Coordinates of C-alpha atoms in Angstrom, one line a residue:
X21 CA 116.8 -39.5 -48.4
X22 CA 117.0 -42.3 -45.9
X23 CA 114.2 -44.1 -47.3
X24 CA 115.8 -44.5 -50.7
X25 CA 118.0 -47.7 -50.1
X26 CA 114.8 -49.3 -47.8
X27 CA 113.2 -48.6 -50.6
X28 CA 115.3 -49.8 -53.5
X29 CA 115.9 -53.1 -51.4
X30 CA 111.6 -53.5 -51.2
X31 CA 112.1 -53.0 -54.9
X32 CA 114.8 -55.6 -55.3
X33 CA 113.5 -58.2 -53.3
X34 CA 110.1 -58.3 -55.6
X35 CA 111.9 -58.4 -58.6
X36 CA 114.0 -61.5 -57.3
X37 CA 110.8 -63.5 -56.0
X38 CA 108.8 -62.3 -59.2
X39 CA 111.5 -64.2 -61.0
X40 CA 111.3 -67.0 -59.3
X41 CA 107.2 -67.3 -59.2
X42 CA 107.6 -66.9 -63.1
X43 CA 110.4 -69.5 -63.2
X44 CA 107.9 -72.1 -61.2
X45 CA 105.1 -71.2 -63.4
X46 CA 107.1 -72.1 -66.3
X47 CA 108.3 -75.2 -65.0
X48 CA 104.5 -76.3 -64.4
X49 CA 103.2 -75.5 -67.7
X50 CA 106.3 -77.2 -69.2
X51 CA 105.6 -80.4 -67.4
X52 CA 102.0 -80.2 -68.3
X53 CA 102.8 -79.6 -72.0
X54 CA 105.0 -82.6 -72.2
X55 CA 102.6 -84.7 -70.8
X56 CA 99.3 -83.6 -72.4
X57 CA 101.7 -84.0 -76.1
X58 CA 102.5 -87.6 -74.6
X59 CA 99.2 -88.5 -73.1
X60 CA 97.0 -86.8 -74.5
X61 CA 94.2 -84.7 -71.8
X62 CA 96.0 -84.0 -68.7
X63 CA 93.6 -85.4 -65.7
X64 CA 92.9 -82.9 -63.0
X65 CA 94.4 -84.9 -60.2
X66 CA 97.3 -84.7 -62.0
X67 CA 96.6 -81.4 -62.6
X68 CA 96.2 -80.2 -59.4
X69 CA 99.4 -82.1 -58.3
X70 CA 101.3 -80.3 -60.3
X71 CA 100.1 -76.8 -59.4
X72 CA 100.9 -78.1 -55.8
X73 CA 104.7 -78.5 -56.5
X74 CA 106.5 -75.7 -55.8
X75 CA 110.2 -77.0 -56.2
X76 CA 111.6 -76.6 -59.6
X77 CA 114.3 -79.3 -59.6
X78 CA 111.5 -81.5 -58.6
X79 CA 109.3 -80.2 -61.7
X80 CA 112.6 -80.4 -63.8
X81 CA 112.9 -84.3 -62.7
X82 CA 109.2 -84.9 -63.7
X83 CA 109.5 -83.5 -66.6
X84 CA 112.2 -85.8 -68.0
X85 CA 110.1 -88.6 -66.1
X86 CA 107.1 -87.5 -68.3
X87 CA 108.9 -87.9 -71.9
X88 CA 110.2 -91.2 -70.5
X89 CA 106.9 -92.7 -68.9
X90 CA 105.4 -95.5 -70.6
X91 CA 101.7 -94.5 -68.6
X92 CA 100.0 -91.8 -67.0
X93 CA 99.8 -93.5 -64.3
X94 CA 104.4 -93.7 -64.0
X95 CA 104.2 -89.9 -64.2
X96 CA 101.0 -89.6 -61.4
X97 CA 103.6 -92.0 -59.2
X98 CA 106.4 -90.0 -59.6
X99 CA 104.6 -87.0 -58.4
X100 CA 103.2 -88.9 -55.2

C-alpha cells in the first residue's frame, strides 16, 4: 500500500504539533497559576496577553518574572 507511509507521516506530524499545542497550553496556565497564587484575580488584559503568547521560552521567562514581581503591573510590563 503506497498510501501507508503518507499516511503514517499525516499521523506523525499531528502527534508532534499536538504535543506542542499541549506544551503551550501548559505553559499558559502555569504562568496564570503563579500569578493568580501571587496576586490574587488574574485581570483579563493580562489574561488575554497571555493566551496571545505563543512562545514557550517566552512563557517560561514570565513565569519566573511572575514569582519575582513585586506588582501586577512588573508582570503586565514584562509581557508588553
Amino acid at each position: 500500500d503506497k498510501m501507508a507511509p503518507i499516511i503514517e507521516k499525516w499521523i506523525q506530524k499531528g502527534r508532534e504539533e499536538g504535543l506542542v499545542e499541549g506544551m503551550l497550553t501548559d505553559a499558559q496556565e502555569l504562568l496564570l497559576d503563579a500569578i493568580e497564587a501571587k496576586f490574587g484575580n488574574v485581570p483579563k488584559d493580562i489574561k488575554l496577553l497571555i493566551k496571545n503568547t505563543n512562545d514557550r521560552e517566552k512563557l517560561r521567562s514570565l513565569h519566573k518574572i511572575a514569582i519575582k514581581a513585586q506588582s501586577l503591573d512588573e508582570v503586565k510590563n514584562a509581557l508588553l
